[in-house]
Coordinates of C-alpha atoms in Angstrom, one line a residue:
X1418 CA 0.0 0.0 0.0
X1419 CA 1.4 3.4 -0.9
X1420 CA 1.8 6.2 1.5
X1421 CA -0.8 8.3 -0.3
X1422 CA -3.4 5.5 -0.1
X1423 CA -2.9 5.1 3.7
X1424 CA -3.4 8.8 4.2
X1425 CA -6.6 8.7 2.2
X1426 CA -7.9 5.8 4.3
X1427 CA -7.1 7.5 7.6
X1428 CA -8.7 10.7 6.5
X1429 CA -11.8 8.9 5.3
X1430 CA -12.1 7.0 8.6
X1431 CA -11.8 10.2 10.6
X1432 CA -14.4 11.9 8.5
X1433 CA -16.8 9.0 9.0
X1434 CA -16.3 9.1 12.7
X1435 CA -17.0 12.9 12.9
X1436 CA -20.1 12.5 10.7
X1437 CA -21.4 9.6 12.8
X1438 CA -20.9 11.7 16.0
X1439 CA -22.8 14.6 14.5
X1440 CA -25.7 12.4 13.4
X1441 CA -25.8 10.8 16.9
X1442 CA -26.1 14.2 18.5
X1443 CA -29.0 15.1 16.3
X1444 CA -30.7 11.8 17.0
X1445 CA -30.3 12.3 20.7
X1446 CA -31.9 15.7 20.6
X1447 CA -34.8 14.3 18.6
X1448 CA -35.3 11.5 21.1
X1449 CA -35.3 13.9 24.1
X1450 CA -37.8 16.1 22.3
X1451 CA -40.2 13.2 21.9
X1452 CA -39.8 11.3 25.2
X1453 CA -39.1 14.0 27.7
X1454 CA -41.8 16.5 27.2
X1455 CA -41.7 19.6 29.5
X1456 CA -44.0 19.3 32.5
X1457 CA -47.0 21.6 32.0
X1458 CA -47.3 24.4 34.6
X1459 CA -50.3 24.2 36.9
X1460 CA -53.4 25.9 35.6
X1461 CA -53.8 29.2 37.3
X1462 CA -56.9 29.3 39.5
X1463 CA -59.4 31.9 38.3
X1464 CA -61.1 33.9 41.1
X1465 CA -64.8 34.4 40.4
X1466 CA -65.8 37.9 39.4
X1467 CA -68.2 39.7 41.8
X1468 CA -71.1 39.0 39.4
X1469 CA -70.4 35.3 39.6
X1470 CA -70.1 35.2 43.4
X1471 CA -72.6 33.2 45.4
X1472 CA -75.7 35.1 46.5
X1473 CA -75.4 36.9 49.8
X1474 CA -77.8 36.3 52.6
X1475 CA -80.4 39.0 53.1
X1476 CA -79.4 41.7 55.6
X1477 CA -81.4 41.4 58.8
X1478 CA -82.2 44.8 60.3
X1479 CA -82.0 44.7 64.1
X1480 CA -83.7 47.2 66.3
X1481 CA -81.6 50.1 67.6
X1482 CA -80.3 49.7 71.1
X1483 CA -83.1 50.1 73.6
X1484 CA -85.8 49.5 70.9
X1485 CA -87.7 46.3 71.3
X1486 CA -88.9 44.3 68.2
X1487 CA -92.5 45.0 67.1
X1488 CA -95.1 42.5 68.2
X1489 CA -96.6 40.8 65.0
X1490 CA -100.1 39.6 64.3
X1491 CA -99.0 36.0 64.0
X1492 CA -101.5 33.7 65.7
X1493 CA -104.3 36.3 65.8
X1494 CA -107.7 34.9 66.6
X1495 CA -110.0 37.4 65.0
X1496 CA -110.1 37.1 61.2
X1497 CA -111.7 38.9 58.3
X1498 CA -114.4 36.7 56.8
X1499 CA -117.0 37.1 54.1
X1500 CA -118.2 40.4 55.6
X1501 CA -121.9 39.6 56.0
X1502 CA -124.2 42.5 56.4
X1503 CA -126.8 43.0 59.2
X1504 CA -129.5 45.2 57.5
X1505 CA -130.5 47.5 60.3
X1506 CA -130.1 51.3 60.7
X1507 CA -127.0 53.1 61.7
X1508 CA -128.5 54.4 64.9
X1509 CA -129.7 51.1 66.4
X1510 CA -128.3 50.1 69.8
X1511 CA -125.4 47.7 69.8
X1512 CA -127.6 44.8 71.1
X1513 CA -129.5 44.9 67.8
X1514 CA -126.5 43.2 66.3
X1515 CA -126.8 40.2 68.6
X1516 CA -128.4 37.3 66.7
X1517 CA -132.0 36.6 67.6
X1518 CA -132.3 34.1 70.4
X1519 CA -128.6 34.4 71.4
X1520 CA -127.3 35.6 74.7
X1521 CA -124.6 38.2 74.6
X1522 CA -123.1 41.5 75.5
X1523 CA -121.9 44.4 73.3
X1524 CA -120.3 47.7 73.3
X1525 CA -119.1 50.4 71.0
X1526 CA -116.3 53.0 70.5
X1527 CA -116.3 56.2 68.5
X1528 CA -113.7 56.4 65.8
X1529 CA -113.6 59.8 64.2
X1530 CA -117.4 60.1 64.4
X1531 CA -118.0 56.5 63.2
X1532 CA -119.4 53.8 65.5
X1533 CA -117.4 50.6 65.8
X1534 CA -119.6 48.0 67.6
X1535 CA -118.4 44.8 69.1
X1536 CA -120.5 41.8 70.1
X1537 CA -119.8 38.7 72.2
X1538 CA -122.4 35.9 71.9
X1539 CA -122.6 32.9 74.1
X1540 CA -124.4 29.7 73.4
X1541 CA -124.1 26.0 74.2
X1542 CA -123.7 22.7 72.4
X1543 CA -126.4 19.9 72.8
X1544 CA -124.3 18.6 75.7
X1545 CA -124.2 22.0 77.5
X1546 CA -120.6 23.0 76.5
X1547 CA -120.3 26.8 76.2
X1548 CA -119.8 28.2 72.8
X1549 CA -118.7 31.7 71.8
X1550 CA -118.8 34.0 68.8
X1551 CA -117.1 37.4 68.7
X1552 CA -117.8 40.0 65.9
X1553 CA -116.7 43.6 65.2
X1554 CA -118.9 45.8 63.0
X1555 CA -119.0 49.2 61.3
X1556 CA -122.0 50.7 59.5
X1557 CA -121.5 51.0 55.7
X1558 CA -124.1 53.2 54.0
X1559 CA -123.5 51.7 50.6
X1560 CA -124.3 48.3 52.0
X1561 CA -127.4 49.7 53.9
X1562 CA -126.3 47.9 57.0
X1563 CA -123.7 46.8 59.5
X1564 CA -120.7 45.0 58.0
X1565 CA -118.9 42.3 60.1
X1566 CA -115.2 43.2 59.6
X1567 CA -113.7 40.8 62.2
X1568 CA -115.0 37.5 63.5
X1569 CA -114.0 34.5 65.7
X1570 CA -116.2 31.6 66.7
X1571 CA -116.0 28.3 68.5
X1572 CA -119.3 26.6 67.6
X1573 CA -118.3 23.2 69.0
X1574 CA -117.1 24.6 72.3
X1575 CA -113.6 23.1 71.9
X1576 CA -111.4 26.2 72.2
X1577 CA -112.4 28.7 74.9
X1578 CA -114.0 28.8 78.3
X1579 CA -114.5 32.6 78.2
X1580 CA -114.2 35.6 75.9
X1581 CA -114.0 39.2 77.0
X1582 CA -113.3 42.6 75.5
X1583 CA -111.7 45.6 77.2
X1584 CA -111.9 49.1 75.7
X1585 CA -108.8 51.2 76.4
X1586 CA -106.7 53.9 74.7
X1587 CA -103.3 52.4 74.0
X1588 CA -102.0 54.7 71.3
X1589 CA -102.6 58.0 73.1
X1590 CA -104.9 59.5 70.4
X1591 CA -108.0 59.6 72.5
X1592 CA -109.6 56.7 70.6
X1593 CA -110.3 53.4 72.4
X1594 CA -108.6 50.3 71.1
X1595 CA -110.1 46.9 71.9
X1596 CA -108.3 44.2 73.8
X1597 CA -110.0 40.9 73.0
X1598 CA -109.1 38.1 75.3
X1599 CA -109.8 34.4 74.6
X1600 CA -109.4 32.1 77.6
X1601 CA -108.4 28.6 76.5
X1602 CA -109.8 25.3 77.7
X1603 CA -107.5 23.1 79.8
X1604 CA -105.4 23.3 82.9
X1605 CA -103.1 25.9 81.4
X1606 CA -105.9 28.4 80.9
X1607 CA -104.0 29.9 78.1
X1608 CA -104.9 33.6 77.4
X1609 CA -104.7 34.8 73.8
X1610 CA -105.1 38.5 73.2
X1611 CA -105.8 40.4 70.0
X1612 CA -105.2 44.1 70.0
X1613 CA -107.7 45.7 67.7
X1614 CA -107.0 49.2 66.3
X1615 CA -108.2 51.0 63.2
X1616 CA -107.1 51.8 59.6
X1617 CA -106.9 55.2 58.1
X1618 CA -110.4 54.6 56.8
X1619 CA -111.5 54.0 60.5
X1620 CA -112.1 50.3 59.9
X1621 CA -111.2 47.7 62.7
X1622 CA -108.1 45.7 62.2
X1623 CA -105.9 43.4 64.4
X1624 CA -102.7 45.4 65.1
X1625 CA -100.8 42.9 67.3
X1626 CA -101.1 39.5 69.0
X1627 CA -98.7 39.1 72.0
X1628 CA -97.5 35.6 72.9
X1629 CA -100.2 33.6 74.7
X1630 CA -99.9 33.8 78.5
X1631 CA -100.1 30.6 80.6
X1632 CA -102.7 31.0 83.3
X1633 CA -102.5 34.6 82.1
X1634 CA -103.7 37.8 83.5
X1635 CA -104.0 41.1 81.6
X1636 CA -104.8 44.5 82.8
X1637 CA -104.7 47.9 81.1
X1638 CA -102.9 50.7 83.0
X1639 CA -101.6 54.1 82.1
X1640 CA -101.9 53.5 78.4
X1641 CA -100.1 50.2 78.4
X1642 CA -100.9 46.5 78.8
X1643 CA -99.6 44.6 81.8
X1644 CA -99.4 40.9 80.9
X1645 CA -98.6 38.1 83.4
X1646 CA -97.7 34.6 82.3
X1647 CA -97.0 31.7 84.7
X1648 CA -93.4 30.3 84.9
X1649 CA -92.3 26.8 86.0
X1650 CA -88.5 27.0 86.5
X1651 CA -88.3 23.6 88.2
X1652 CA -91.1 21.8 86.4
X1653 CA -93.7 22.5 89.0
X1654 CA -97.3 21.3 88.5
X1655 CA -99.3 23.5 86.1
X1656 CA -101.7 24.4 88.9
X1657 CA -99.1 25.9 91.0
X1658 CA -96.5 28.2 89.3
X1659 CA -94.0 29.7 91.8
X1660 CA -93.6 32.9 89.7
X1661 CA -94.9 34.9 86.8
X1662 CA -93.3 36.8 83.9
X1663 CA -94.7 40.3 84.0
X1664 CA -94.4 42.2 80.6
X1665 CA -95.3 45.8 79.9
X1666 CA -96.6 46.1 76.4
X1667 CA -96.8 49.6 74.9
X1668 CA -97.3 51.5 71.6
X1669 CA -94.0 53.0 70.4
X1670 CA -93.0 54.3 67.0
X1671 CA -96.1 52.9 65.3
X1672 CA -95.9 49.4 66.7
X1673 CA -96.8 47.5 69.9
X1674 CA -93.6 46.4 71.7
X1675 CA -92.6 44.7 75.0
X1676 CA -91.1 47.7 76.8
X1677 CA -90.1 46.0 80.1
X1678 CA -90.2 42.6 81.7
X1679 CA -89.6 41.2 85.1
X1680 CA -90.2 38.0 87.2
X1681 CA -92.7 38.5 90.0
X1682 CA -94.2 36.4 92.8
X1683 CA -97.7 35.0 92.4
X1684 CA -99.0 37.4 95.0
X1685 CA -98.1 40.3 92.8
X1686 CA -100.4 39.1 89.9
X1687 CA -103.6 41.2 89.7
X1688 CA -107.0 39.8 88.8
X1689 CA -107.3 39.7 85.0
X1690 CA -109.5 42.2 83.2
X1691 CA -109.9 39.7 80.3

């Protein structure tokens, strides 16, 4: 082999080695690109826009300090019914609105020159159980008679042992409101009271219904209601409460509210006017 041939062979081998190395590098890069993909970055969490936020709970307005919540009409006994008409004159005495043959009592208040008449009728079931029906009327010229605006009845004698009405000015406007008391059947002698006032059209309406009073007593004094309800702190027998909750209910800022409360001894409870 000549010297020139050996040089050519060595040069060729070196060139092949360099070429192979270059191709290998390219192939390595290609493999890395295919097999070792970059790890994706975590998806950024998107905060909801204010318009997509969950609905907020309604804002509950609480009374200002020192102002008690208004007493609602929930549980009221007197209801507006079909408003039947008693076709008698506007000047008849209140007892003309007592149903014929029924026993009862009645009264009336003057509301801006308009008579508001209340009637309590008492009857009995065939077995002798007392029954009661209470109605409140105003005279409506267009109806040519007295319209029954409010009514409550117990024809089966299953609810009350007594019903009474007390006329008293509770709003300080010189007009008598009606306290209508319903004494429940049973050992608890629960006393429910509807406070009846008047609309701007001088029509009777239930303004408030305080919580029922257990073995309750209610009196009106100095333009407020004094309510007494039996308490049983140690589970005493129903007949014998050791104390009573005394609440003063008054008219304030257009609503009836519990203005004060205290626990009193049984001896401090007055005889109920209802």
